[in-house]
Amino acid sequence: MTAILRGYYWIHDRLFGALNHLAFFAPLLMRLYLAPVMLAAGLYKVYHLDAVIAWFDQGLGFPEPVVMAYLATYTELIGGFCLLFGLAVRWISLPLMATMVVAAVSVHWQHGWFTVAPSEPLRSVAKPLADIGIPAARESLENSLDVARRLQRAETLLQQHGNYAWLTEKGAFAVINNGIEQAATYFIMLLALLFSGAGRWFSLDHYLDSQARARLSAAASAPPAAVPASPSASGADSPATGLPGGE
């Protein structure tokens, strides 16, 4: 058994140990994936701030809709830039995660999990969950059958009464479900960045942190400054004799 473990770790350490030098790729790719998402969401809210405030107020019933709209807008906008440049990534992940939770609960929760409703039950990720008896997964599969019927009907109408080749030239039609899938995915990626940080390369966090720690290390290792001796300690003016040097 010992020989098997030694052989396993010999292979493991040489194979995966080399990947330590490339560990920065994972947080970098997550940052580059999330940054345009947050920037696009923030910029949209900036350009349509009045509509966002009205939606937060009348559509979602948020308290203090003006404050909430500004918080959501600039959290996403500033967060997008921070993710892009790798600046304060751990700090900005926290309000971005809170934004994803609010969006998931207030906007997407009632629509279930999927962003795009699946129309093939056998290929749905709900299938294995339904097989073990989870009721919500079974309902999802039934919904997939309903989606499939509606899509087939829509395709039939478009083929009969429209230029179907032109209509589908840019992609197939789908039913947007608007569930929590995307918000949950972004939350998980932000959670990973909260634990990992921005990464070693292409990151202002790493550069600033290394500079700050180098300065602190240099300050800690520097010899203490010499303290000038007090007159009484050096005996420059002895109170006993009143003469310089105590003479």
Coordinates of C-alpha atoms in Angstrom, one line a residue:
M1 CA 0.0 0.0 0.0
T2 CA 2.9 2.4 0.8
A3 CA 4.4 1.8 -2.6
I4 CA 1.1 2.6 -4.3
L5 CA 0.7 5.8 -2.3
R6 CA 4.3 6.8 -3.2
G7 CA 3.7 6.1 -6.8
Y8 CA 0.5 8.0 -6.8
Y9 CA 2.0 11.1 -5.2
W10 CA 5.1 10.9 -7.4
I11 CA 2.8 11.3 -10.4
H12 CA 0.4 13.7 -8.7
D13 CA 3.1 16.1 -7.5
R14 CA 4.9 16.2 -10.8
L15 CA 1.8 16.5 -12.9
F16 CA -0.3 19.0 -10.8
G17 CA 2.7 20.7 -9.1
A18 CA 3.6 22.2 -12.5
L19 CA 0.1 23.8 -12.7
N20 CA 0.9 26.0 -9.7
H21 CA 2.7 28.3 -12.0
L22 CA -0.5 28.7 -14.1
A23 CA -2.9 29.1 -11.1
F24 CA -3.4 32.7 -12.0
F25 CA -5.4 31.7 -15.1
A26 CA -8.5 30.6 -13.2
P27 CA -9.2 33.9 -11.4
L28 CA -8.0 35.9 -14.5
L29 CA -10.5 34.2 -16.7
M30 CA -13.3 34.6 -14.2
R31 CA -12.6 38.3 -13.9
L32 CA -12.5 38.7 -17.7
Y33 CA -15.8 36.8 -18.0
L34 CA -17.6 38.8 -15.3
A35 CA -16.2 42.2 -16.0
P36 CA -18.1 42.9 -19.3
V37 CA -21.3 41.4 -17.7
M38 CA -21.1 43.9 -14.8
L39 CA -20.1 46.8 -17.0
A40 CA -22.9 46.2 -19.4
A41 CA -25.5 45.9 -16.6
G42 CA -24.1 49.0 -14.9
L43 CA -23.9 51.1 -18.1
Y44 CA -27.5 50.2 -19.0
K45 CA -28.7 51.4 -15.7
V46 CA -26.8 54.6 -16.0
Y47 CA -28.4 55.4 -19.4
H48 CA -31.9 54.4 -18.2
L49 CA -31.7 55.4 -14.5
D50 CA -35.2 56.9 -14.4
A51 CA -36.7 53.8 -15.8
V52 CA -34.7 51.6 -13.3
I53 CA -35.9 53.7 -10.4
A54 CA -39.5 53.4 -11.6
W55 CA -39.1 49.6 -12.0
F56 CA -37.5 49.3 -8.5
D57 CA -40.4 51.3 -7.1
Q58 CA -43.5 50.2 -9.0
G59 CA -42.4 46.8 -10.4
L60 CA -40.4 45.3 -7.5
G61 CA -41.7 47.4 -4.6
F62 CA -38.2 48.1 -3.1
P63 CA -38.0 50.5 -0.2
E64 CA -36.0 53.7 -1.1
P65 CA -36.0 52.8 -4.8
V66 CA -33.8 55.8 -5.7
V67 CA -31.1 54.7 -3.2
M68 CA -31.4 51.1 -4.3
A69 CA -31.1 52.0 -8.0
Y70 CA -28.0 54.1 -7.5
L71 CA -26.4 51.3 -5.3
A72 CA -27.2 48.6 -7.9
T73 CA -26.0 50.8 -10.8
Y74 CA -22.7 51.9 -9.4
T75 CA -21.9 48.6 -7.6
E76 CA -22.1 46.9 -11.0
L77 CA -20.3 49.7 -12.9
I78 CA -17.4 50.2 -10.4
G79 CA -17.3 46.4 -9.8
G80 CA -16.9 45.8 -13.5
F81 CA -13.8 48.1 -13.7
C82 CA -12.4 46.5 -10.5
L83 CA -12.7 43.0 -11.9
L84 CA -11.2 44.1 -15.3
F85 CA -8.1 45.6 -13.7
G86 CA -7.9 43.2 -10.8
L87 CA -8.3 46.0 -8.2
A88 CA -9.8 45.4 -4.8
V89 CA -11.3 42.2 -6.2
R90 CA -12.0 40.6 -2.8
W91 CA -13.6 43.8 -1.5
I92 CA -15.8 44.4 -4.5
S93 CA -16.9 40.8 -4.7
L94 CA -18.9 41.2 -1.5
P95 CA -21.4 44.0 -2.8
L96 CA -21.5 42.3 -6.2
M97 CA -22.5 39.0 -4.5
A98 CA -25.2 40.9 -2.5
T99 CA -26.5 42.4 -5.8
M100 CA -26.8 38.9 -7.3
V101 CA -28.7 37.6 -4.2
V102 CA -31.1 40.5 -4.4
A103 CA -31.6 40.0 -8.2
A104 CA -32.1 36.3 -7.8
V105 CA -34.7 36.6 -5.0
S106 CA -36.6 39.6 -6.2
V107 CA -36.6 39.1 -10.0
H108 CA -35.8 35.6 -11.0
W109 CA -36.9 33.3 -8.1
Q110 CA -40.5 32.8 -9.2
H111 CA -39.3 31.6 -12.6
G112 CA -37.4 28.7 -11.3
W113 CA -33.8 27.8 -12.3
F114 CA -33.4 28.0 -16.0
T115 CA -32.6 31.2 -17.9
V116 CA -33.6 29.5 -21.2
A117 CA -36.4 27.0 -20.8
P118 CA -35.2 23.5 -21.9
S119 CA -37.4 21.9 -24.6
E120 CA -35.9 18.4 -24.5
P121 CA -36.6 16.7 -21.2
L122 CA -34.1 13.9 -21.8
R123 CA -31.3 16.5 -22.1
S124 CA -32.4 18.7 -19.2
V125 CA -30.2 18.9 -16.1
A126 CA -33.4 18.3 -14.2
K127 CA -33.6 14.7 -15.6
P128 CA -31.3 13.0 -13.1
L129 CA -32.9 14.9 -10.2
A130 CA -36.3 13.9 -11.4
D131 CA -35.1 10.3 -11.5
I132 CA -34.3 10.3 -7.8
G133 CA -37.8 11.7 -7.0
I134 CA -37.3 15.4 -6.5
P135 CA -40.8 17.0 -7.1
A136 CA -39.5 20.3 -8.4
A137 CA -37.4 18.5 -11.0
R138 CA -40.4 16.5 -12.2
E139 CA -42.3 19.7 -12.6
S140 CA -39.4 21.1 -14.6
L141 CA -39.6 18.2 -17.0
E142 CA -43.3 18.6 -17.5
N143 CA -42.7 22.3 -18.2
S144 CA -40.1 21.2 -20.8
L145 CA -42.8 19.3 -22.6
D146 CA -45.0 22.3 -22.6
V147 CA -42.2 24.5 -23.9
A148 CA -41.5 22.0 -26.7
R149 CA -45.1 22.0 -27.8
R150 CA -45.2 25.8 -27.9
L151 CA -42.0 26.0 -29.9
Q152 CA -43.2 23.4 -32.4
R153 CA -46.4 25.4 -32.9
A154 CA -44.5 28.6 -33.3
E155 CA -42.1 27.0 -35.8
T156 CA -45.1 25.7 -37.8
L157 CA -46.7 29.1 -38.0
L158 CA -43.5 30.8 -39.0
Q159 CA -42.8 28.2 -41.7
Q160 CA -46.3 28.6 -43.1
H161 CA -46.6 32.4 -42.9
G162 CA -43.0 33.8 -42.8
N163 CA -39.6 33.5 -44.2
Y164 CA -38.4 30.8 -41.8
A165 CA -34.9 30.5 -43.2
W166 CA -34.3 34.3 -42.7
L167 CA -35.9 34.3 -39.3
T168 CA -33.7 31.5 -38.0
E169 CA -30.6 32.5 -39.8
K170 CA -29.0 34.0 -36.7
G171 CA -30.1 31.1 -34.4
A172 CA -33.0 29.0 -33.3
F173 CA -36.0 30.3 -31.4
A174 CA -36.1 29.7 -27.6
V175 CA -38.4 30.4 -24.7
I176 CA -36.7 32.7 -22.2
N177 CA -37.6 31.5 -18.7
N178 CA -35.6 34.2 -16.8
G179 CA -34.8 32.0 -13.8
I180 CA -32.0 32.3 -11.3
E181 CA -29.4 30.3 -13.3
Q182 CA -27.3 33.3 -14.4
A183 CA -27.5 35.1 -11.1
A184 CA -26.5 31.9 -9.2
T185 CA -23.6 31.3 -11.7
Y186 CA -22.3 34.8 -11.2
F187 CA -22.6 34.5 -7.4
I188 CA -20.6 31.3 -7.4
M189 CA -17.8 32.8 -9.6
L190 CA -17.7 35.9 -7.3
L191 CA -17.5 33.6 -4.3
A192 CA -14.5 31.9 -5.9
L193 CA -12.8 35.2 -6.4
L194 CA -13.6 36.2 -2.8
F195 CA -11.5 33.2 -1.7
S196 CA -8.8 33.3 -4.4
G197 CA -8.4 37.0 -5.0
A198 CA -7.5 38.6 -8.3
G199 CA -4.6 36.2 -9.1
R200 CA -0.9 36.8 -9.5
W201 CA -0.6 38.3 -12.9
F202 CA -2.5 41.1 -14.8
S203 CA -3.7 42.2 -11.4
L204 CA -3.3 45.6 -9.7
D205 CA -4.1 43.8 -6.4
H206 CA -1.0 41.6 -6.7
Y207 CA 1.3 44.5 -7.7
L208 CA 0.1 46.9 -5.0
D209 CA 0.1 44.2 -2.4
S210 CA 3.7 43.1 -3.2
Q211 CA 4.9 46.7 -3.1
A212 CA 3.2 47.4 0.2
R213 CA 4.5 44.3 1.8
A214 CA 8.0 44.9 0.5
R215 CA 7.9 48.4 2.1
L216 CA 6.6 47.0 5.4
S217 CA 9.3 44.3 5.4
A218 CA 12.0 46.9 4.7
A219 CA 10.7 49.1 7.5
A220 CA 10.7 46.1 9.9
S221 CA 14.2 45.0 9.1
A222 CA 15.7 48.5 9.2
P223 CA 17.9 49.2 12.3
P224 CA 16.2 51.5 14.8
A225 CA 17.2 55.1 14.6
A226 CA 19.8 56.3 17.2
V227 CA 18.3 58.1 20.1
P228 CA 20.4 61.1 21.2
A229 CA 21.5 60.9 24.8
S230 CA 19.8 63.2 27.3
P231 CA 22.0 65.8 29.1
S232 CA 21.6 64.1 32.4
A233 CA 22.6 60.7 31.0
S234 CA 25.7 62.0 29.3
G235 CA 26.7 64.1 32.3
A236 CA 27.1 67.2 30.1
D237 CA 25.8 69.4 32.9
S238 CA 26.0 67.6 36.2
P239 CA 23.4 68.9 38.7
A240 CA 25.8 67.9 41.5
T241 CA 28.6 70.3 40.7
G242 CA 27.1 72.7 38.2
L243 CA 30.2 72.2 36.0
P244 CA 30.4 70.8 32.5
G245 CA 31.3 67.1 32.6
G246 CA 30.6 66.9 36.3
E247 CA 34.0 68.3 37.1

